[in-house]
């Protein structure tokens, strides 16, 4: 049996979990009270994507041998995978108490504490891992990921740069470094990090995906296509590459790509995002071909797949929105001007024209565009979650935190832009924090916004409502209520700009924007396509085209598909929709 046990361990190490499972069953048949076989059986189940089935094996192994540290670590990791972070943390604390040198336990504990919402404890656990191995990149990479989740991008970037310095040949470090560099407005360094990752490991799929995305953001579409095609040579069914390539391909190129997407769909896993990604790709291809039925069918299936992974809680969203509005009544006032460069918050519904507006503003030499910043949300989260007052001290702390989170700005900058669309939820805090803050609110026909969101695949779970038409209508109604409230609470502080007016008269809209900031208008503001630099959103390719109105009223072509959304709009909140 010892030979079988050795073979099982080798199978686990080689990722052959079916063989490990077969050997474990054989071993347990011979000895039902063998904790080692129980542990291997649990690992095999988890390796085959069945963590619930693996859990009792680890629990029984520990019942048989309470000091079996590997089984306890595996139990904690499985609990974490199942979303049971509290239980996982308890198991991990037992491990670190018994052996403070257990680096694997510290790494898992950091993740468990973060999942519990205990950021300080998570950082302390990551710090222990760094203390155990100060010359390795691993601990810095983990802490950077935690810092990123907490929204402290500057500290995360410092840790990533340290990791890359310690291990210049670490592909994961270079990949992890690329996006934060882009967000820090260092596009050349961001692309160089991704290029370095590809040089280190030409066959590494995530490295090529990262490089492709940096190229898209910088407007180098053809070079990005080459990277996605290289990924597909390595992994022909890779869903992210197929989806992203479909978005930037011409119609003729996508006609050749379609069979590859269909083949990948046949073998796609039902439990992950792959099916959604591939249906988004097929919807794009059908749309280019003028196949309206195929377009609607694939979008419906794509969004349904994503909605299953990220369901929307309408009740929780309503409670949060009402709590945010209740903090600021009519006639709320803001503090005096802050020190230094003033913020311009460009907000509204996603896909409402915030990127285009930022590009127009960024064409002015006194305005520096910073894209979608997460610092305000990070700084305000403890106050919102804890129901704490946004008093003078809290407002001063917010202003200081905002200033410290800014990258170096060019000489002569008077304003920086933050175009996080859903800052509309935080508008009360942003306006109360400083009187010189500018808010520009983009309004767009909600039906056109819904169509744009329905055919977009948005990263992360923050916009999970966009995968369900009824949920989207509910969220849009909340948005309309909130913007009405902010106008009443801060009269005259918010400039409303209709997307339809913006694209119909670019110069006129850009003059209004300049006047709102108290700046002299410059002609470059009327040509945002020539001013667009790095763009980190889905609007990257669109911003590099001359402004057009082709998408205005496009919802009418897809009215039947959007019917559940349109029916869910509250006519009292959306007057004048015809």
Coordinates of C-alpha atoms in Angstrom, one line a residue:
X1 CA 0.0 0.0 0.0
X2 CA 2.9 2.3 0.6
X3 CA 3.7 2.2 -3.1
X4 CA 0.1 3.2 -3.9
X5 CA 0.3 6.1 -1.5
X6 CA 3.5 7.3 -3.2
X7 CA 1.8 7.0 -6.6
X8 CA -1.2 9.0 -5.3
X9 CA 1.0 11.8 -4.0
X10 CA 2.7 12.0 -7.4
X11 CA -0.6 12.1 -9.1
X12 CA -1.7 15.0 -6.9
X13 CA 1.5 16.9 -7.6
X14 CA 1.1 16.3 -11.3
X15 CA -2.5 17.4 -11.4
X16 CA -3.9 13.9 -12.2
X17 CA -6.7 14.1 -9.7
X18 CA -8.7 11.2 -11.2
X19 CA -5.9 8.8 -10.7
X20 CA -5.4 10.2 -7.2
X21 CA -9.1 9.6 -6.5
X22 CA -9.0 6.0 -7.7
X23 CA -5.9 5.2 -5.6
X24 CA -7.5 6.9 -2.6
X25 CA -10.6 4.8 -2.9
X26 CA -8.5 1.7 -3.1
X27 CA -6.5 2.7 0.0
X28 CA -9.6 3.5 2.0
X29 CA -11.2 0.2 1.1
X30 CA -8.2 -1.4 2.7
X31 CA -7.9 0.9 5.6
X32 CA -11.0 3.1 6.5
X33 CA -9.1 4.8 9.3
X34 CA -6.1 6.0 7.3
X35 CA -6.0 9.9 7.6
X36 CA -3.5 10.2 4.8
X37 CA -5.9 8.5 2.3
X38 CA -8.7 10.7 3.6
X39 CA -6.6 13.8 2.9
X40 CA -5.7 12.6 -0.6
X41 CA -9.4 11.8 -1.4
X42 CA -10.3 15.4 -0.3
X43 CA -7.6 16.9 -2.5
X44 CA -8.7 14.8 -5.5
X45 CA -12.3 16.0 -5.1
X46 CA -11.3 19.7 -4.8
X47 CA -8.9 19.3 -7.8
X48 CA -11.8 18.1 -9.9
X49 CA -13.9 21.1 -9.0
X50 CA -16.0 19.5 -6.2
X51 CA -14.9 21.3 -3.0
X52 CA -18.2 20.4 -1.2
X53 CA -17.4 16.7 -1.7
X54 CA -13.8 17.2 -0.6
X55 CA -14.8 18.9 2.7
X56 CA -15.9 15.8 4.7
X57 CA -12.7 14.0 3.8
X58 CA -10.6 16.6 5.4
X59 CA -12.9 16.8 8.4
X60 CA -12.7 13.0 8.9
X61 CA -8.9 13.0 8.5
X62 CA -8.7 15.5 11.3
X63 CA -11.0 13.5 13.5
X64 CA -8.7 10.6 13.0
X65 CA -5.5 12.7 13.5
X66 CA -6.1 16.1 15.1
X67 CA -2.5 17.2 14.6
X68 CA -2.6 16.5 10.9
X69 CA -1.5 20.0 9.8
X70 CA -1.7 19.4 6.0
X71 CA -5.3 18.2 6.3
X72 CA -6.2 21.3 8.4
X73 CA -4.6 23.6 5.9
X74 CA -6.5 21.8 3.1
X75 CA -9.7 22.1 5.1
X76 CA -9.2 25.8 5.6
X77 CA -8.5 26.4 1.9
X78 CA -11.7 24.4 1.0
X79 CA -13.8 26.4 3.5
X80 CA -12.4 29.6 2.0
X81 CA -13.4 28.4 -1.6
X82 CA -16.9 27.7 -0.3
X83 CA -17.3 31.2 1.1
X84 CA -17.0 30.1 4.7
X85 CA -14.3 32.6 5.7
X86 CA -15.1 32.7 9.4
X87 CA -14.6 28.9 9.8
X88 CA -11.5 29.0 7.6
X89 CA -9.9 31.7 9.7
X90 CA -10.5 29.7 12.9
X91 CA -8.8 26.7 11.4
X92 CA -5.9 28.8 10.2
X93 CA -5.4 30.5 13.6
X94 CA -5.0 27.0 15.1
X95 CA -2.2 26.3 12.5
X96 CA -0.3 29.5 13.0
X97 CA -0.6 29.2 16.8
X98 CA 0.9 25.7 16.6
X99 CA 3.6 26.6 14.0
X100 CA 4.4 30.3 13.4
X101 CA 6.7 29.2 10.5
X102 CA 3.9 27.8 8.4
X103 CA 4.0 30.2 5.5
X104 CA 1.1 28.5 3.7
X105 CA -1.1 29.1 6.7
X106 CA -0.2 32.7 6.9
X107 CA -1.0 33.2 3.2
X108 CA -4.4 31.6 3.5
X109 CA -5.1 33.4 6.7
X110 CA -4.5 36.8 5.0
X111 CA -7.1 35.8 2.4
X112 CA -9.6 34.5 4.9
X113 CA -9.3 37.7 7.0
X114 CA -9.9 39.9 4.0
X115 CA -12.9 37.8 3.0
X116 CA -14.3 38.4 6.5
X117 CA -13.8 42.2 6.0
X118 CA -10.9 42.3 8.5
X119 CA -8.4 44.3 6.5
X120 CA -6.0 45.0 9.4
X121 CA -5.8 41.4 10.3
X122 CA -5.3 40.4 6.7
X123 CA -2.4 42.9 6.4
X124 CA -0.9 41.6 9.6
X125 CA -1.0 38.0 8.2
X126 CA 0.6 39.1 4.9
X127 CA 3.2 40.9 6.9
X128 CA 4.1 37.7 8.8
X129 CA 4.6 35.9 5.4
X130 CA 6.9 38.7 4.3
X131 CA 8.8 38.5 7.6
X132 CA 9.3 34.8 7.1
X133 CA 10.7 35.2 3.5
X134 CA 11.8 38.9 3.1
X135 CA 13.8 38.1 0.0
X136 CA 10.9 36.5 -1.9
X137 CA 8.3 38.1 -4.1
X138 CA 5.4 35.9 -2.8
X139 CA 4.5 37.9 0.3
X140 CA 4.7 41.2 -1.5
X141 CA 2.4 39.9 -4.3
X142 CA -0.1 38.7 -1.7
X143 CA -0.1 42.0 0.2
X144 CA -0.4 44.0 -3.0
X145 CA -3.5 42.0 -3.9
X146 CA -5.0 42.8 -0.5
X147 CA -4.1 46.4 -0.8
X148 CA -5.7 46.5 -4.2
X149 CA -8.9 45.1 -2.8
X150 CA -8.8 47.8 -0.1
X151 CA -8.3 50.5 -2.8
X152 CA -4.8 51.6 -1.7
X153 CA -3.4 51.5 -5.2
X154 CA -0.2 53.5 -4.4
X155 CA 0.8 51.0 -1.6
X156 CA -0.1 48.1 -3.8
X157 CA 2.0 49.4 -6.6
X158 CA 5.0 49.9 -4.2
X159 CA 4.7 46.2 -3.1
X160 CA 4.5 45.0 -6.7
X161 CA 7.5 47.0 -7.7
X162 CA 9.4 45.5 -4.8
X163 CA 8.3 42.0 -5.8
X164 CA 9.5 42.6 -9.4
X165 CA 12.8 44.0 -8.0
X166 CA 13.4 40.9 -5.8
X167 CA 12.6 38.5 -8.5
X168 CA 13.1 40.1 -12.0
X169 CA 12.3 36.7 -13.6
X170 CA 9.0 36.3 -11.9
X171 CA 6.4 36.3 -14.6
X172 CA 3.5 36.6 -12.1
X173 CA 5.1 39.7 -10.6
X174 CA 5.4 41.4 -14.0
X175 CA 1.8 40.6 -14.9
X176 CA 0.5 41.8 -11.6
X177 CA 2.5 45.0 -12.0
X178 CA 1.1 45.9 -15.4
X179 CA -2.4 47.1 -14.6
X180 CA -1.6 49.2 -11.5
X181 CA 1.0 51.0 -13.5
X182 CA -1.6 51.7 -16.2
X183 CA -4.0 53.0 -13.5
X184 CA -1.2 55.2 -12.1
X185 CA -1.0 56.9 -15.5
X186 CA 2.3 55.3 -16.5
X187 CA 1.2 53.6 -19.7
X188 CA 4.7 53.0 -21.1
X189 CA 5.8 51.3 -17.9
X190 CA 2.6 49.3 -17.8
X191 CA 3.2 48.0 -21.3
X192 CA 6.9 47.3 -20.6
X193 CA 5.9 45.1 -17.6
X194 CA 3.6 43.1 -19.8
X195 CA 6.2 42.8 -22.5
X196 CA 8.7 41.6 -20.0
X197 CA 6.3 38.9 -18.8
X198 CA 5.9 37.7 -22.4
X199 CA 9.6 37.7 -23.0
X200 CA 10.1 35.7 -19.8
X201 CA 7.5 33.1 -20.8
X202 CA 6.3 33.3 -24.4
X203 CA 3.8 30.5 -23.8
X204 CA 2.2 32.1 -20.7
X205 CA -1.4 32.9 -21.6
X206 CA -2.1 35.4 -18.9
X207 CA 1.1 37.3 -19.8
X208 CA -0.1 37.7 -23.5
X209 CA -3.6 38.6 -22.4
X210 CA -2.2 41.4 -20.2
X211 CA 0.0 42.7 -23.0
X212 CA -3.0 42.6 -25.4
X213 CA -5.1 44.7 -23.0
X214 CA -2.4 47.3 -22.6
X215 CA -2.1 47.6 -26.3
X216 CA -5.9 48.0 -26.7
X217 CA -5.8 50.8 -24.0
X218 CA -3.1 52.6 -25.9
X219 CA -4.9 52.4 -29.3
X220 CA -2.6 49.8 -30.8
X221 CA -5.4 47.6 -32.1
X222 CA -3.5 45.6 -34.7
X223 CA -0.7 44.8 -32.2
X224 CA -3.3 43.7 -29.7
X225 CA -4.9 41.3 -32.3
X226 CA -1.5 39.7 -32.8
X227 CA -1.3 39.0 -29.1
X228 CA -4.8 37.5 -28.9
X229 CA -4.0 35.3 -31.9
X230 CA -0.9 34.1 -30.3
X231 CA -2.9 33.1 -27.2
X232 CA -5.3 31.1 -29.5
X233 CA -2.3 29.2 -30.9
X234 CA -1.3 28.2 -27.4
X235 CA -4.9 27.6 -26.2
X236 CA -7.3 27.5 -29.2
X237 CA -10.5 27.7 -27.0
X238 CA -9.3 30.4 -24.6
X239 CA -12.5 32.3 -23.9
X240 CA -11.1 35.7 -22.9
X241 CA -9.0 35.9 -26.1
X242 CA -11.9 34.9 -28.3
X243 CA -14.2 37.4 -26.6
X244 CA -11.8 40.3 -26.8
X245 CA -10.6 39.6 -30.3
X246 CA -14.2 39.5 -31.5
X247 CA -14.7 43.0 -30.0
X248 CA -11.9 44.5 -32.0
X249 CA -12.0 42.4 -35.2
X250 CA -13.5 43.6 -38.5
X251 CA -16.5 41.8 -39.8
X252 CA -14.4 39.8 -42.2
X253 CA -12.0 38.7 -39.5
X254 CA -14.8 37.7 -37.2
X255 CA -16.4 35.6 -40.0
X256 CA -13.2 33.5 -39.9
X257 CA -13.1 33.5 -36.1
X258 CA -16.7 32.3 -35.6
X259 CA -16.1 28.5 -36.1
X260 CA -13.4 28.7 -33.4
X261 CA -15.8 30.4 -31.0
X262 CA -18.5 27.8 -31.6
X263 CA -16.1 25.0 -31.1
X264 CA -15.0 26.5 -27.8
X265 CA -18.6 26.9 -26.7
X266 CA -19.3 23.2 -27.1
X267 CA -16.7 22.3 -24.4
X268 CA -17.0 25.3 -22.2
X269 CA -17.6 24.7 -18.4
X270 CA -21.1 25.5 -17.2
X271 CA -19.8 26.7 -13.8
X272 CA -17.5 29.5 -14.8
X273 CA -17.6 32.6 -17.0
X274 CA -16.5 30.9 -20.2
X275 CA -20.0 30.4 -21.7
X276 CA -20.9 34.0 -21.0
X277 CA -17.7 35.3 -22.6
X278 CA -18.2 33.1 -25.7
X279 CA -21.8 34.1 -26.2
X280 CA -20.7 37.8 -25.9
X281 CA -18.3 37.1 -28.7
X282 CA -20.9 35.4 -30.8
X283 CA -23.3 38.3 -30.2
X284 CA -20.7 40.7 -31.6
X285 CA -20.2 38.6 -34.6
X286 CA -24.0 38.2 -35.3
X287 CA -24.4 42.0 -34.9
X288 CA -21.7 42.6 -37.5
X289 CA -23.5 40.2 -39.9
X290 CA -26.8 41.9 -39.4
X291 CA -28.3 38.8 -37.8
X292 CA -30.7 40.4 -35.3
X293 CA -32.1 37.1 -34.1
X294 CA -28.6 35.7 -33.4
X295 CA -27.6 39.0 -31.8
X296 CA -30.5 38.9 -29.3
X297 CA -30.2 35.1 -28.7
X298 CA -26.5 35.2 -27.8
X299 CA -26.8 38.4 -25.7
X300 CA -29.6 36.8 -23.7
X301 CA -27.6 33.6 -23.1
X302 CA -24.4 35.6 -22.3
X303 CA -26.1 37.7 -19.7
X304 CA -28.0 34.8 -18.2
X305 CA -24.7 32.9 -17.7
X306 CA -23.1 35.9 -16.0
X307 CA -26.2 36.6 -13.8
X308 CA -26.0 33.1 -12.4
X309 CA -22.5 33.8 -11.3
X310 CA -23.2 37.3 -9.9
X311 CA -26.8 37.7 -8.8
X312 CA -28.2 41.1 -8.0
X313 CA -29.7 41.9 -4.6
X314 CA -32.3 44.6 -5.2
X315 CA -33.3 44.9 -1.6
X316 CA -29.8 45.5 -0.3
X317 CA -29.2 48.0 -3.1
X318 CA -32.3 50.0 -2.3
X319 CA -31.4 50.1 1.4
X320 CA -27.9 51.3 0.7
X321 CA -29.2 54.0 -1.8
X322 CA -31.7 55.3 0.7
X323 CA -29.2 55.4 3.5
X324 CA -26.8 57.4 1.4
X325 CA -29.5 60.0 0.5
X326 CA -30.6 60.3 4.1
X327 CA -27.2 61.6 5.1
X328 CA -27.6 64.8 3.1
X329 CA -30.8 66.9 3.2
X330 CA -31.8 69.9 1.1
X331 CA -29.4 72.9 1.3
X332 CA -26.4 70.8 2.4
X333 CA -23.2 72.8 2.3
X334 CA -19.6 71.9 1.4
X335 CA -16.4 72.7 3.2
X336 CA -14.1 75.5 1.9
X337 CA -11.8 74.9 -1.1
X338 CA -9.2 72.2 -0.6
X339 CA -5.5 72.7 -1.1
X340 CA -4.0 72.3 -4.6
X341 CA -5.6 70.8 -7.7
X342 CA -9.4 70.5 -7.6
X343 CA -11.3 67.4 -8.6
X344 CA -13.8 67.2 -11.4
X345 CA -16.1 64.2 -10.9
X346 CA -17.7 63.1 -14.2
X347 CA -20.5 60.7 -13.2
X348 CA -23.7 59.1 -14.4
X349 CA -24.8 55.7 -15.5
X350 CA -22.1 53.5 -17.1
X351 CA -22.0 53.9 -20.8
X352 CA -23.6 57.4 -20.6
X353 CA -20.7 59.3 -22.2
X354 CA -18.4 59.8 -19.2
X355 CA -15.3 58.7 -21.1
X356 CA -16.0 61.0 -24.0
X357 CA -16.6 63.9 -21.6
X358 CA -13.3 63.2 -19.7
X359 CA -11.5 63.1 -23.1
X360 CA -12.9 66.6 -23.9
X361 CA -11.9 68.0 -20.6
X362 CA -8.5 66.3 -20.8
X363 CA -7.7 68.1 -24.0
X364 CA -7.5 71.3 -22.0
X365 CA -3.9 72.0 -20.8
X366 CA -5.1 72.8 -17.3
X367 CA -7.0 69.5 -16.8
X368 CA -5.4 66.1 -16.3
X369 CA -7.5 63.0 -16.9
X370 CA -7.1 60.2 -14.4
X371 CA -9.9 57.8 -15.5
X372 CA -11.9 55.8 -13.1
X373 CA -10.5 56.2 -9.6
X374 CA -11.3 53.9 -6.8
X375 CA -9.8 56.1 -4.1
X376 CA -13.0 58.0 -3.1
X377 CA -14.9 54.8 -2.7
X378 CA -12.1 53.2 -0.6
X379 CA -11.8 56.3 1.6
X380 CA -15.6 56.5 2.2
X381 CA -16.3 52.8 2.7
X382 CA -15.5 52.6 6.4
X383 CA -17.8 55.6 7.1
X384 CA -20.6 54.2 5.0
X385 CA -20.3 50.6 6.3
X386 CA -20.1 51.8 9.9
X387 CA -22.8 54.5 9.7
X388 CA -20.2 57.0 10.9
X389 CA -20.8 60.8 10.6
X390 CA -19.2 62.7 7.7
X391 CA -18.2 65.6 10.1
X392 CA -15.5 68.2 9.7
X393 CA -12.8 65.7 10.8
X394 CA -14.0 63.0 8.4
X395 CA -14.2 65.5 5.6
X396 CA -10.6 66.7 6.3
X397 CA -9.4 63.1 6.4
X398 CA -11.1 62.4 3.0
X399 CA -9.5 65.4 1.4
X400 CA -6.1 64.3 2.7
X401 CA -6.6 60.8 1.6
X402 CA -7.6 61.9 -1.9
X403 CA -4.5 64.1 -2.2
X404 CA -2.2 61.4 -1.1
X405 CA -3.7 58.9 -3.6
X406 CA -3.0 61.2 -6.6
X407 CA -0.1 60.5 -9.0
X408 CA 2.3 63.2 -9.9
X409 CA 0.4 65.8 -12.0
X410 CA 2.0 68.0 -14.7
X411 CA 2.9 71.6 -13.9
X412 CA 0.1 74.0 -14.6
X413 CA -2.7 71.4 -13.7
X414 CA -5.6 73.1 -12.1
X415 CA -8.1 70.2 -12.2
X416 CA -7.9 66.4 -12.4
X417 CA -10.8 64.3 -13.5
X418 CA -12.3 61.2 -12.0
X419 CA -14.8 59.6 -14.3
X420 CA -16.0 56.7 -12.2
X421 CA -19.6 56.7 -13.4
X422 CA -21.2 55.3 -10.3
X423 CA -19.7 58.0 -8.2
X424 CA -23.3 59.3 -8.5
X425 CA -24.0 57.3 -5.4
X426 CA -21.3 59.2 -3.5
X427 CA -22.1 62.6 -4.8
X428 CA -23.2 63.9 -1.5
X429 CA -19.9 63.1 0.1
X430 CA -17.9 64.5 -2.8
X431 CA -19.7 67.8 -2.9
X432 CA -19.7 68.2 0.9
X433 CA -16.0 67.5 1.2
X434 CA -14.9 70.6 -0.7
X435 CA -16.6 73.6 -2.2
X436 CA -14.3 73.7 -5.3
X437 CA -15.2 70.2 -6.4
X438 CA -17.0 70.2 -9.8
X439 CA -19.6 67.6 -10.7
X440 CA -20.6 66.9 -14.2
X441 CA -23.5 64.6 -14.6
X442 CA -24.0 62.8 -17.9
X443 CA -27.6 62.1 -18.8
X444 CA -28.5 59.7 -21.6
X445 CA -31.7 58.0 -22.8
X446 CA -31.8 55.0 -20.4
X447 CA -32.9 52.7 -23.2
X448 CA -29.7 53.4 -25.1
X449 CA -27.7 52.9 -21.9
X450 CA -29.4 49.6 -21.3
X451 CA -28.7 48.4 -24.8
X452 CA -25.0 49.4 -24.5
X453 CA -24.7 47.6 -21.1
X454 CA -26.6 44.6 -22.3
X455 CA -24.0 44.0 -25.0
X456 CA -21.0 44.8 -22.9
X457 CA -19.2 42.4 -20.6
X458 CA -18.1 44.4 -17.7
X459 CA -15.3 43.3 -15.4
X460 CA -16.0 42.5 -11.7
X461 CA -19.3 42.2 -9.8
X462 CA -20.0 45.9 -9.1
X463 CA -22.3 46.2 -12.1
X464 CA -23.9 42.8 -11.7
X465 CA -27.3 44.4 -12.2
X466 CA -26.4 44.8 -15.9
X467 CA -26.8 41.1 -16.5
X468 CA -30.6 41.1 -15.8
X469 CA -32.9 43.5 -17.6
X470 CA -35.4 43.8 -14.7
X471 CA -32.5 44.3 -12.3
X472 CA -31.2 47.0 -14.6
X473 CA -34.5 48.8 -14.6
X474 CA -34.6 48.7 -10.8
X475 CA -31.0 50.1 -10.5
X476 CA -31.8 52.8 -13.1
X477 CA -34.8 53.9 -11.1
X478 CA -32.6 54.2 -8.0
X479 CA -30.2 56.3 -10.0
X480 CA -32.9 58.7 -11.1
X481 CA -34.1 59.1 -7.5
X482 CA -30.6 59.8 -6.3
X483 CA -29.7 62.4 -8.9
X484 CA -33.0 64.3 -8.1
X485 CA -32.0 64.2 -4.4
X486 CA -28.5 65.5 -5.0
X487 CA -29.8 68.4 -7.1
X488 CA -32.1 69.3 -4.2
X489 CA -29.4 68.9 -1.6
X490 CA -26.7 70.8 -3.5
X491 CA -28.5 73.3 -5.8
X492 CA -26.4 74.7 -8.6
X493 CA -23.4 72.5 -7.8
X494 CA -24.1 69.9 -10.5
X495 CA -23.8 70.5 -14.3
X496 CA -26.2 68.2 -16.2
X497 CA -25.0 67.4 -19.7
X498 CA -27.2 65.3 -22.1
X499 CA -25.2 62.8 -24.1
X500 CA -27.5 63.5 -27.1
X501 CA -26.6 67.2 -26.9
X502 CA -22.9 66.4 -26.5
X503 CA -22.7 64.3 -29.7
X504 CA -24.9 66.7 -31.7
X505 CA -22.8 69.8 -30.9
X506 CA -19.3 68.9 -29.6
X507 CA -18.0 72.4 -29.6
X508 CA -21.0 73.8 -27.8
X509 CA -20.8 71.1 -25.2
X510 CA -17.1 71.5 -24.7
X511 CA -17.6 75.3 -24.2
X512 CA -20.2 74.5 -21.5
X513 CA -17.6 72.2 -19.8
X514 CA -14.9 74.8 -19.9
X515 CA -17.2 77.5 -18.5
X516 CA -18.3 75.1 -15.6
X517 CA -14.6 74.9 -14.6
X518 CA -14.0 78.6 -15.1
X519 CA -11.5 78.0 -17.9
X520 CA -11.1 79.6 -21.3
X521 CA -12.2 77.2 -24.0
X522 CA -9.5 75.7 -26.3
X523 CA -10.4 74.3 -29.8
X524 CA -8.7 70.9 -28.9
X525 CA -11.6 70.2 -26.6
X526 CA -13.9 69.8 -29.6
X527 CA -11.7 67.0 -31.0
X528 CA -11.5 64.4 -28.2
X529 CA -10.6 61.7 -30.6
X530 CA -7.2 63.4 -31.2
X531 CA -6.6 64.0 -27.5
X532 CA -7.4 60.5 -26.2
X533 CA -4.4 58.8 -24.7
X534 CA -4.5 55.7 -22.6
X535 CA -8.1 54.6 -22.0
X536 CA -8.8 51.8 -19.4
X537 CA -12.4 51.2 -20.2
X538 CA -14.6 49.6 -22.9
X539 CA -14.6 53.0 -24.6
X540 CA -11.0 52.6 -25.7
X541 CA -11.6 52.1 -29.4
X542 CA -14.7 54.3 -29.6
X543 CA -12.8 57.4 -28.2
X544 CA -10.3 57.2 -31.0
X545 CA -13.1 57.8 -33.6
X546 CA -14.5 61.3 -34.4
X547 CA -17.6 62.0 -32.3
X548 CA -20.8 60.7 -33.9
X549 CA -24.5 60.2 -33.0
X550 CA -24.9 56.8 -34.6
X551 CA -25.9 55.2 -31.2
X552 CA -28.6 57.8 -30.4
X553 CA -32.0 56.1 -30.5
X554 CA -30.4 52.7 -31.4
X555 CA -32.6 51.0 -28.8
X556 CA -35.5 51.2 -31.2
X557 CA -33.9 48.5 -33.3
X558 CA -33.9 46.2 -30.3
X559 CA -37.1 47.2 -28.5
X560 CA -38.4 43.6 -28.3
X561 CA -35.2 42.4 -26.7
X562 CA -35.2 45.2 -24.2
X563 CA -39.0 44.9 -23.3
X564 CA -38.5 43.7 -19.7
X565 CA -36.2 46.6 -19.0
X566 CA -38.5 49.2 -20.6
X567 CA -41.5 47.9 -18.7
X568 CA -39.6 48.2 -15.5
X569 CA -38.8 51.9 -15.8
X570 CA -40.8 54.1 -13.5
X571 CA -42.5 56.8 -15.7
X572 CA -42.6 59.2 -12.8
X573 CA -38.8 59.1 -12.7
X574 CA -38.3 59.1 -16.4
X575 CA -40.8 61.6 -17.8
X576 CA -40.8 62.3 -21.5
X577 CA -39.7 58.9 -22.7
X578 CA -41.6 58.3 -26.0

